[in-house]
């Protein structure tokens, strides 16, 4: 984590938590999270919970969706419009999570369309990329991830790219308890930053936030944040418990304060 880039700790609750559980979490966490200019804290919940979470969010904790359609309206049964997310007060949206790419036929093309749509509706996209175990073992991770980043950012302007957060999530590390080592995560995240440099410029590459995701927990967050290019985490399992989520936020806050000294 480098000085100047505000860290992000984004929870991805996936299809967990009912309404009562979600509210209990929010009431516990709301007052404990630091100011947004120190650490950006986000919870991405199921669509049906978003309105009630937005109504109760405090000044700092932000609410995000886990997916959306790229069209504003139309005959897309079961889908959620980015305009409705914006109306609801949601400010972030995860795009291209590997579970959606693998199980719901998300393609590089739809991911790119969704990034454009999110920006149009003032939603901050958390754009996910990451490789399977086969690709990691074949030694072609960086090429794979670079290709995903280039496809997702097709026709995104210099002004727009600054609003995007990228999350590098190796598929083999998601929900498996097998985290990438800080060195593996740093190497690929640095490669992603270099793609942004090639596509845009040095200053944009130095400012864009790139997160790591995949079995992040309070025990490994510090070693990940110790790496220069890792600007926070996208967290599934360890974001469900308020105490564990707050420990992750606290680790980012400590690092941020140390960097500023
Ligand atoms: P995990 O999930 O932290 O449970 O591995 C991360 C994610 O899917 O975003």
mmCIF file with all atom_site columns, C-alpha atoms in Angstrom, residues 97-246:
data_model
loop_
_atom_site.group_PDB
_atom_site.id
_atom_site.type_symbol
_atom_site.label_atom_id
_atom_site.label_alt_id
_atom_site.label_comp_id
_atom_site.label_asym_id
_atom_site.label_entity_id
_atom_site.label_seq_id
_atom_site.pdbx_PDB_ins_code
_atom_site.Cartn_x
_atom_site.Cartn_y
_atom_site.Cartn_z
_atom_site.occupancy
_atom_site.B_iso_or_equiv
_atom_site.pdbx_formal_charge
_atom_site.auth_seq_id
_atom_site.auth_comp_id
_atom_site.auth_asym_id
_atom_site.auth_atom_id
_atom_site.pdbx_PDB_model_num
ATOM 1   C CA . UNK A 1 97  ? -16.653 -11.452 -10.138 1.00 0.00 ? 97  UNK A CA 1
ATOM 2   C CA . UNK A 1 98  ? -15.306 -14.892 -11.091 1.00 0.00 ? 98  UNK A CA 1
ATOM 3   C CA . UNK A 1 99  ? -18.439 -16.572 -9.679  1.00 0.00 ? 99  UNK A CA 1
ATOM 4   C CA . UNK A 1 100 ? -20.479 -14.591 -12.194 1.00 0.00 ? 100 UNK A CA 1
ATOM 5   C CA . UNK A 1 101 ? -18.014 -15.268 -15.000 1.00 0.00 ? 101 UNK A CA 1
ATOM 6   C CA . UNK A 1 102 ? -18.009 -19.019 -14.223 1.00 0.00 ? 102 UNK A CA 1
ATOM 7   C CA . UNK A 1 103 ? -21.615 -19.675 -13.189 1.00 0.00 ? 103 UNK A CA 1
ATOM 8   C CA . UNK A 1 104 ? -23.620 -16.959 -14.931 1.00 0.00 ? 104 UNK A CA 1
ATOM 9   C CA . UNK A 1 105 ? -21.866 -16.707 -18.283 1.00 0.00 ? 105 UNK A CA 1
ATOM 10  C CA . UNK A 1 106 ? -20.397 -13.249 -17.719 1.00 0.00 ? 106 UNK A CA 1
ATOM 11  C CA . UNK A 1 107 ? -18.028 -12.451 -20.609 1.00 0.00 ? 107 UNK A CA 1
ATOM 12  C CA . UNK A 1 108 ? -15.272 -9.881  -21.124 1.00 0.00 ? 108 UNK A CA 1
ATOM 13  C CA . UNK A 1 109 ? -17.701 -8.047  -23.385 1.00 0.00 ? 109 UNK A CA 1
ATOM 14  C CA . UNK A 1 110 ? -20.529 -7.868  -20.837 1.00 0.00 ? 110 UNK A CA 1
ATOM 15  C CA . UNK A 1 111 ? -18.025 -6.884  -18.146 1.00 0.00 ? 111 UNK A CA 1
ATOM 16  C CA . UNK A 1 112 ? -16.874 -3.972  -20.317 1.00 0.00 ? 112 UNK A CA 1
ATOM 17  C CA . UNK A 1 113 ? -20.476 -2.883  -20.968 1.00 0.00 ? 113 UNK A CA 1
ATOM 18  C CA . UNK A 1 114 ? -21.215 -3.022  -17.246 1.00 0.00 ? 114 UNK A CA 1
ATOM 19  C CA . UNK A 1 115 ? -18.158 -0.903  -16.398 1.00 0.00 ? 115 UNK A CA 1
ATOM 20  C CA . UNK A 1 116 ? -19.419 1.744   -18.848 1.00 0.00 ? 116 UNK A CA 1
ATOM 21  C CA . UNK A 1 117 ? -22.954 1.566   -17.418 1.00 0.00 ? 117 UNK A CA 1
ATOM 22  C CA . UNK A 1 118 ? -21.769 1.798   -13.809 1.00 0.00 ? 118 UNK A CA 1
ATOM 23  C CA . UNK A 1 119 ? -19.782 4.947   -14.573 1.00 0.00 ? 119 UNK A CA 1
ATOM 24  C CA . UNK A 1 120 ? -22.735 6.482   -16.402 1.00 0.00 ? 120 UNK A CA 1
ATOM 25  C CA . UNK A 1 121 ? -24.828 6.060   -13.254 1.00 0.00 ? 121 UNK A CA 1
ATOM 26  C CA . UNK A 1 122 ? -22.119 7.297   -10.861 1.00 0.00 ? 122 UNK A CA 1
ATOM 27  C CA . UNK A 1 123 ? -21.521 3.878   -9.359  1.00 0.00 ? 123 UNK A CA 1
ATOM 28  C CA . UNK A 1 124 ? -17.912 3.034   -8.502  1.00 0.00 ? 124 UNK A CA 1
ATOM 29  C CA . UNK A 1 125 ? -17.100 -0.235  -10.274 1.00 0.00 ? 125 UNK A CA 1
ATOM 30  C CA . UNK A 1 126 ? -15.040 -2.800  -8.379  1.00 0.00 ? 126 UNK A CA 1
ATOM 31  C CA . UNK A 1 127 ? -13.789 -4.642  -11.447 1.00 0.00 ? 127 UNK A CA 1
ATOM 32  C CA . UNK A 1 128 ? -12.697 -8.224  -10.725 1.00 0.00 ? 128 UNK A CA 1
ATOM 33  C CA . UNK A 1 129 ? -10.099 -10.179 -12.663 1.00 0.00 ? 129 UNK A CA 1
ATOM 34  C CA . UNK A 1 130 ? -8.240  -13.366 -11.817 1.00 0.00 ? 130 UNK A CA 1
ATOM 35  C CA . UNK A 1 131 ? -6.961  -16.694 -13.098 1.00 0.00 ? 131 UNK A CA 1
ATOM 36  C CA . UNK A 1 132 ? -7.882  -20.349 -12.528 1.00 0.00 ? 132 UNK A CA 1
ATOM 37  C CA . UNK A 1 133 ? -5.456  -22.809 -10.943 1.00 0.00 ? 133 UNK A CA 1
ATOM 38  C CA . UNK A 1 134 ? -4.664  -24.289 -14.386 1.00 0.00 ? 134 UNK A CA 1
ATOM 39  C CA . UNK A 1 135 ? -3.550  -20.906 -15.648 1.00 0.00 ? 135 UNK A CA 1
ATOM 40  C CA . UNK A 1 136 ? -1.490  -20.235 -12.502 1.00 0.00 ? 136 UNK A CA 1
ATOM 41  C CA . UNK A 1 137 ? 0.214   -23.620 -12.862 1.00 0.00 ? 137 UNK A CA 1
ATOM 42  C CA . UNK A 1 138 ? 0.851   -23.061 -16.573 1.00 0.00 ? 138 UNK A CA 1
ATOM 43  C CA . UNK A 1 139 ? 2.721   -19.870 -15.630 1.00 0.00 ? 139 UNK A CA 1
ATOM 44  C CA . UNK A 1 140 ? 0.523   -17.605 -17.761 1.00 0.00 ? 140 UNK A CA 1
ATOM 45  C CA . UNK A 1 141 ? -1.266  -15.691 -14.988 1.00 0.00 ? 141 UNK A CA 1
ATOM 46  C CA . UNK A 1 142 ? -0.043  -12.226 -15.873 1.00 0.00 ? 142 UNK A CA 1
ATOM 47  C CA . UNK A 1 143 ? -0.908  -12.571 -19.570 1.00 0.00 ? 143 UNK A CA 1
ATOM 48  C CA . UNK A 1 144 ? -4.396  -13.854 -18.680 1.00 0.00 ? 144 UNK A CA 1
ATOM 49  C CA . UNK A 1 145 ? -5.120  -11.110 -16.193 1.00 0.00 ? 145 UNK A CA 1
ATOM 50  C CA . UNK A 1 146 ? -3.707  -8.403  -18.474 1.00 0.00 ? 146 UNK A CA 1
ATOM 51  C CA . UNK A 1 147 ? -6.019  -9.557  -21.252 1.00 0.00 ? 147 UNK A CA 1
ATOM 52  C CA . UNK A 1 148 ? -9.009  -9.380  -18.882 1.00 0.00 ? 148 UNK A CA 1
ATOM 53  C CA . UNK A 1 149 ? -8.047  -5.845  -17.808 1.00 0.00 ? 149 UNK A CA 1
ATOM 54  C CA . UNK A 1 150 ? -7.586  -4.603  -21.385 1.00 0.00 ? 150 UNK A CA 1
ATOM 55  C CA . UNK A 1 151 ? -10.982 -6.067  -22.397 1.00 0.00 ? 151 UNK A CA 1
ATOM 56  C CA . UNK A 1 152 ? -12.782 -4.630  -19.356 1.00 0.00 ? 152 UNK A CA 1
ATOM 57  C CA . UNK A 1 153 ? -11.351 -1.157  -19.944 1.00 0.00 ? 153 UNK A CA 1
ATOM 58  C CA . UNK A 1 154 ? -12.125 -0.992  -23.681 1.00 0.00 ? 154 UNK A CA 1
ATOM 59  C CA . UNK A 1 155 ? -13.128 2.586   -24.558 1.00 0.00 ? 155 UNK A CA 1
ATOM 60  C CA . UNK A 1 156 ? -12.903 3.804   -20.967 1.00 0.00 ? 156 UNK A CA 1
ATOM 61  C CA . UNK A 1 157 ? -11.565 7.362   -21.035 1.00 0.00 ? 157 UNK A CA 1
ATOM 62  C CA . UNK A 1 158 ? -8.744  8.917   -18.988 1.00 0.00 ? 158 UNK A CA 1
ATOM 63  C CA . UNK A 1 159 ? -11.312 10.692  -16.788 1.00 0.00 ? 159 UNK A CA 1
ATOM 64  C CA . UNK A 1 160 ? -13.370 7.548   -16.247 1.00 0.00 ? 160 UNK A CA 1
ATOM 65  C CA . UNK A 1 161 ? -10.544 5.175   -15.363 1.00 0.00 ? 161 UNK A CA 1
ATOM 66  C CA . UNK A 1 162 ? -9.742  7.246   -12.279 1.00 0.00 ? 162 UNK A CA 1
ATOM 67  C CA . UNK A 1 163 ? -13.120 6.265   -10.776 1.00 0.00 ? 163 UNK A CA 1
ATOM 68  C CA . UNK A 1 164 ? -12.549 2.525   -11.140 1.00 0.00 ? 164 UNK A CA 1
ATOM 69  C CA . UNK A 1 165 ? -11.236 0.141   -8.492  1.00 0.00 ? 165 UNK A CA 1
ATOM 70  C CA . UNK A 1 166 ? -9.687  -3.107  -9.736  1.00 0.00 ? 166 UNK A CA 1
ATOM 71  C CA . UNK A 1 167 ? -9.700  -6.288  -7.636  1.00 0.00 ? 167 UNK A CA 1
ATOM 72  C CA . UNK A 1 168 ? -7.285  -9.093  -8.427  1.00 0.00 ? 168 UNK A CA 1
ATOM 73  C CA . UNK A 1 169 ? -8.866  -12.326 -7.210  1.00 0.00 ? 169 UNK A CA 1
ATOM 74  C CA . UNK A 1 170 ? -7.202  -15.626 -8.146  1.00 0.00 ? 170 UNK A CA 1
ATOM 75  C CA . UNK A 1 171 ? -10.083 -18.100 -8.498  1.00 0.00 ? 171 UNK A CA 1
ATOM 76  C CA . UNK A 1 172 ? -8.155  -20.829 -6.677  1.00 0.00 ? 172 UNK A CA 1
ATOM 77  C CA . UNK A 1 173 ? -7.893  -18.596 -3.606  1.00 0.00 ? 173 UNK A CA 1
ATOM 78  C CA . UNK A 1 174 ? -11.583 -17.650 -3.341  1.00 0.00 ? 174 UNK A CA 1
ATOM 79  C CA . UNK A 1 175 ? -13.350 -19.326 -0.453  1.00 0.00 ? 175 UNK A CA 1
ATOM 80  C CA . UNK A 1 176 ? -10.677 -22.009 -0.271  1.00 0.00 ? 176 UNK A CA 1
ATOM 81  C CA . UNK A 1 177 ? -8.615  -20.775 2.661   1.00 0.00 ? 177 UNK A CA 1
ATOM 82  C CA . UNK A 1 178 ? -5.647  -20.856 0.270   1.00 0.00 ? 178 UNK A CA 1
ATOM 83  C CA . UNK A 1 179 ? -4.510  -17.245 -0.058  1.00 0.00 ? 179 UNK A CA 1
ATOM 84  C CA . UNK A 1 180 ? -2.048  -16.149 -2.703  1.00 0.00 ? 180 UNK A CA 1
ATOM 85  C CA . UNK A 1 181 ? 1.233   -15.304 -0.979  1.00 0.00 ? 181 UNK A CA 1
ATOM 86  C CA . UNK A 1 182 ? 1.802   -11.574 -0.627  1.00 0.00 ? 182 UNK A CA 1
ATOM 87  C CA . UNK A 1 183 ? 4.580   -11.970 -3.228  1.00 0.00 ? 183 UNK A CA 1
ATOM 88  C CA . UNK A 1 184 ? 2.268   -13.672 -5.759  1.00 0.00 ? 184 UNK A CA 1
ATOM 89  C CA . UNK A 1 185 ? -0.453  -11.068 -5.206  1.00 0.00 ? 185 UNK A CA 1
ATOM 90  C CA . UNK A 1 186 ? 2.025   -8.194  -5.449  1.00 0.00 ? 186 UNK A CA 1
ATOM 91  C CA . UNK A 1 187 ? 3.579   -9.515  -8.662  1.00 0.00 ? 187 UNK A CA 1
ATOM 92  C CA . UNK A 1 188 ? 0.262   -9.798  -10.494 1.00 0.00 ? 188 UNK A CA 1
ATOM 93  C CA . UNK A 1 189 ? -1.118  -6.552  -9.097  1.00 0.00 ? 189 UNK A CA 1
ATOM 94  C CA . UNK A 1 190 ? 2.032   -4.775  -10.236 1.00 0.00 ? 190 UNK A CA 1
ATOM 95  C CA . UNK A 1 191 ? 1.503   -6.299  -13.698 1.00 0.00 ? 191 UNK A CA 1
ATOM 96  C CA . UNK A 1 192 ? -2.057  -4.923  -13.671 1.00 0.00 ? 192 UNK A CA 1
ATOM 97  C CA . UNK A 1 193 ? -0.770  -1.467  -12.683 1.00 0.00 ? 193 UNK A CA 1
ATOM 98  C CA . UNK A 1 194 ? 1.687   -1.661  -15.576 1.00 0.00 ? 194 UNK A CA 1
ATOM 99  C CA . UNK A 1 195 ? -1.158  -2.434  -18.017 1.00 0.00 ? 195 UNK A CA 1
ATOM 100 C CA . UNK A 1 196 ? -2.979  0.651   -16.763 1.00 0.00 ? 196 UNK A CA 1
ATOM 101 C CA . UNK A 1 197 ? 0.279   2.591   -17.327 1.00 0.00 ? 197 UNK A CA 1
ATOM 102 C CA . UNK A 1 198 ? 0.519   1.317   -20.914 1.00 0.00 ? 198 UNK A CA 1
ATOM 103 C CA . UNK A 1 199 ? -3.149  2.077   -21.635 1.00 0.00 ? 199 UNK A CA 1
ATOM 104 C CA . UNK A 1 200 ? -3.240  5.487   -19.891 1.00 0.00 ? 200 UNK A CA 1
ATOM 105 C CA . UNK A 1 201 ? -0.239  7.128   -18.197 1.00 0.00 ? 201 UNK A CA 1
ATOM 106 C CA . UNK A 1 202 ? 2.066   7.077   -15.151 1.00 0.00 ? 202 UNK A CA 1
ATOM 107 C CA . UNK A 1 203 ? -0.034  9.304   -12.970 1.00 0.00 ? 203 UNK A CA 1
ATOM 108 C CA . UNK A 1 204 ? -3.234  7.301   -13.567 1.00 0.00 ? 204 UNK A CA 1
ATOM 109 C CA . UNK A 1 205 ? -1.356  4.048   -12.925 1.00 0.00 ? 205 UNK A CA 1
ATOM 110 C CA . UNK A 1 206 ? 0.046   5.408   -9.671  1.00 0.00 ? 206 UNK A CA 1
ATOM 111 C CA . UNK A 1 207 ? -3.361  6.611   -8.476  1.00 0.00 ? 207 UNK A CA 1
ATOM 112 C CA . UNK A 1 208 ? -5.660  3.718   -9.346  1.00 0.00 ? 208 UNK A CA 1
ATOM 113 C CA . UNK A 1 209 ? -6.548  1.464   -6.416  1.00 0.00 ? 209 UNK A CA 1
ATOM 114 C CA . UNK A 1 210 ? -5.940  -2.253  -6.954  1.00 0.00 ? 210 UNK A CA 1
ATOM 115 C CA . UNK A 1 211 ? -7.196  -4.675  -4.303  1.00 0.00 ? 211 UNK A CA 1
ATOM 116 C CA . UNK A 1 212 ? -6.383  -8.286  -3.592  1.00 0.00 ? 212 UNK A CA 1
ATOM 117 C CA . UNK A 1 213 ? -9.171  -10.809 -2.928  1.00 0.00 ? 213 UNK A CA 1
ATOM 118 C CA . UNK A 1 214 ? -9.172  -14.504 -2.067  1.00 0.00 ? 214 UNK A CA 1
ATOM 119 C CA . UNK A 1 215 ? -9.283  -15.862 1.504   1.00 0.00 ? 215 UNK A CA 1
ATOM 120 C CA . UNK A 1 216 ? -8.232  -12.562 3.067   1.00 0.00 ? 216 UNK A CA 1
ATOM 121 C CA . UNK A 1 217 ? -8.662  -12.634 6.852   1.00 0.00 ? 217 UNK A CA 1
ATOM 122 C CA . UNK A 1 218 ? -7.444  -10.728 9.916   1.00 0.00 ? 218 UNK A CA 1
ATOM 123 C CA . UNK A 1 219 ? -4.405  -13.043 10.096  1.00 0.00 ? 219 UNK A CA 1
ATOM 124 C CA . UNK A 1 220 ? -3.034  -12.307 6.619   1.00 0.00 ? 220 UNK A CA 1
ATOM 125 C CA . UNK A 1 221 ? -4.231  -8.779  5.817   1.00 0.00 ? 221 UNK A CA 1
ATOM 126 C CA . UNK A 1 222 ? -1.172  -7.027  7.253   1.00 0.00 ? 222 UNK A CA 1
ATOM 127 C CA . UNK A 1 223 ? 1.312   -8.980  5.152   1.00 0.00 ? 223 UNK A CA 1
ATOM 128 C CA . UNK A 1 224 ? -0.753  -8.240  2.032   1.00 0.00 ? 224 UNK A CA 1
ATOM 129 C CA . UNK A 1 225 ? -1.042  -4.515  2.782   1.00 0.00 ? 225 UNK A CA 1
ATOM 130 C CA . UNK A 1 226 ? 2.694   -4.384  3.439   1.00 0.00 ? 226 UNK A CA 1
ATOM 131 C CA . UNK A 1 227 ? 3.198   -4.745  -0.326  1.00 0.00 ? 227 UNK A CA 1
ATOM 132 C CA . UNK A 1 228 ? 3.558   -1.506  -2.222  1.00 0.00 ? 228 UNK A CA 1
ATOM 133 C CA . UNK A 1 229 ? 0.958   -2.209  -4.909  1.00 0.00 ? 229 UNK A CA 1
ATOM 134 C CA . UNK A 1 230 ? -1.835  -3.762  -2.807  1.00 0.00 ? 230 UNK A CA 1
ATOM 135 C CA . UNK A 1 231 ? -4.319  -1.050  -1.848  1.00 0.00 ? 231 UNK A CA 1
ATOM 136 C CA . UNK A 1 232 ? -6.830  -3.032  0.163   1.00 0.00 ? 232 UNK A CA 1
ATOM 137 C CA . UNK A 1 233 ? -8.985  -6.127  -0.102  1.00 0.00 ? 233 UNK A CA 1
ATOM 138 C CA . UNK A 1 234 ? -12.202 -7.539  -1.490  1.00 0.00 ? 234 UNK A CA 1
ATOM 139 C CA . UNK A 1 235 ? -13.282 -9.971  1.202   1.00 0.00 ? 235 UNK A CA 1
ATOM 140 C CA . UNK A 1 236 ? -15.929 -12.689 1.246   1.00 0.00 ? 236 UNK A CA 1
ATOM 141 C CA . UNK A 1 237 ? -16.029 -15.008 4.280   1.00 0.00 ? 237 UNK A CA 1
ATOM 142 C CA . UNK A 1 238 ? -14.115 -12.748 6.666   1.00 0.00 ? 238 UNK A CA 1
ATOM 143 C CA . UNK A 1 239 ? -16.453 -9.820  5.982   1.00 0.00 ? 239 UNK A CA 1
ATOM 144 C CA . UNK A 1 240 ? -19.509 -11.571 7.408   1.00 0.00 ? 240 UNK A CA 1
ATOM 145 C CA . UNK A 1 241 ? -18.604 -11.159 11.066  1.00 0.00 ? 241 UNK A CA 1
ATOM 146 C CA . UNK A 1 242 ? -18.528 -7.522  12.258  1.00 0.00 ? 242 UNK A CA 1
ATOM 147 C CA . UNK A 1 243 ? -15.488 -8.050  14.515  1.00 0.00 ? 243 UNK A CA 1
ATOM 148 C CA . UNK A 1 244 ? -13.495 -9.696  11.747  1.00 0.00 ? 244 UNK A CA 1
ATOM 149 C CA . UNK A 1 245 ? -14.488 -7.019  9.209   1.00 0.00 ? 245 UNK A CA 1
ATOM 150 C CA . UNK A 1 246 ? -13.458 -4.286  11.647  1.00 0.00 ? 246 UNK A CA 1
#
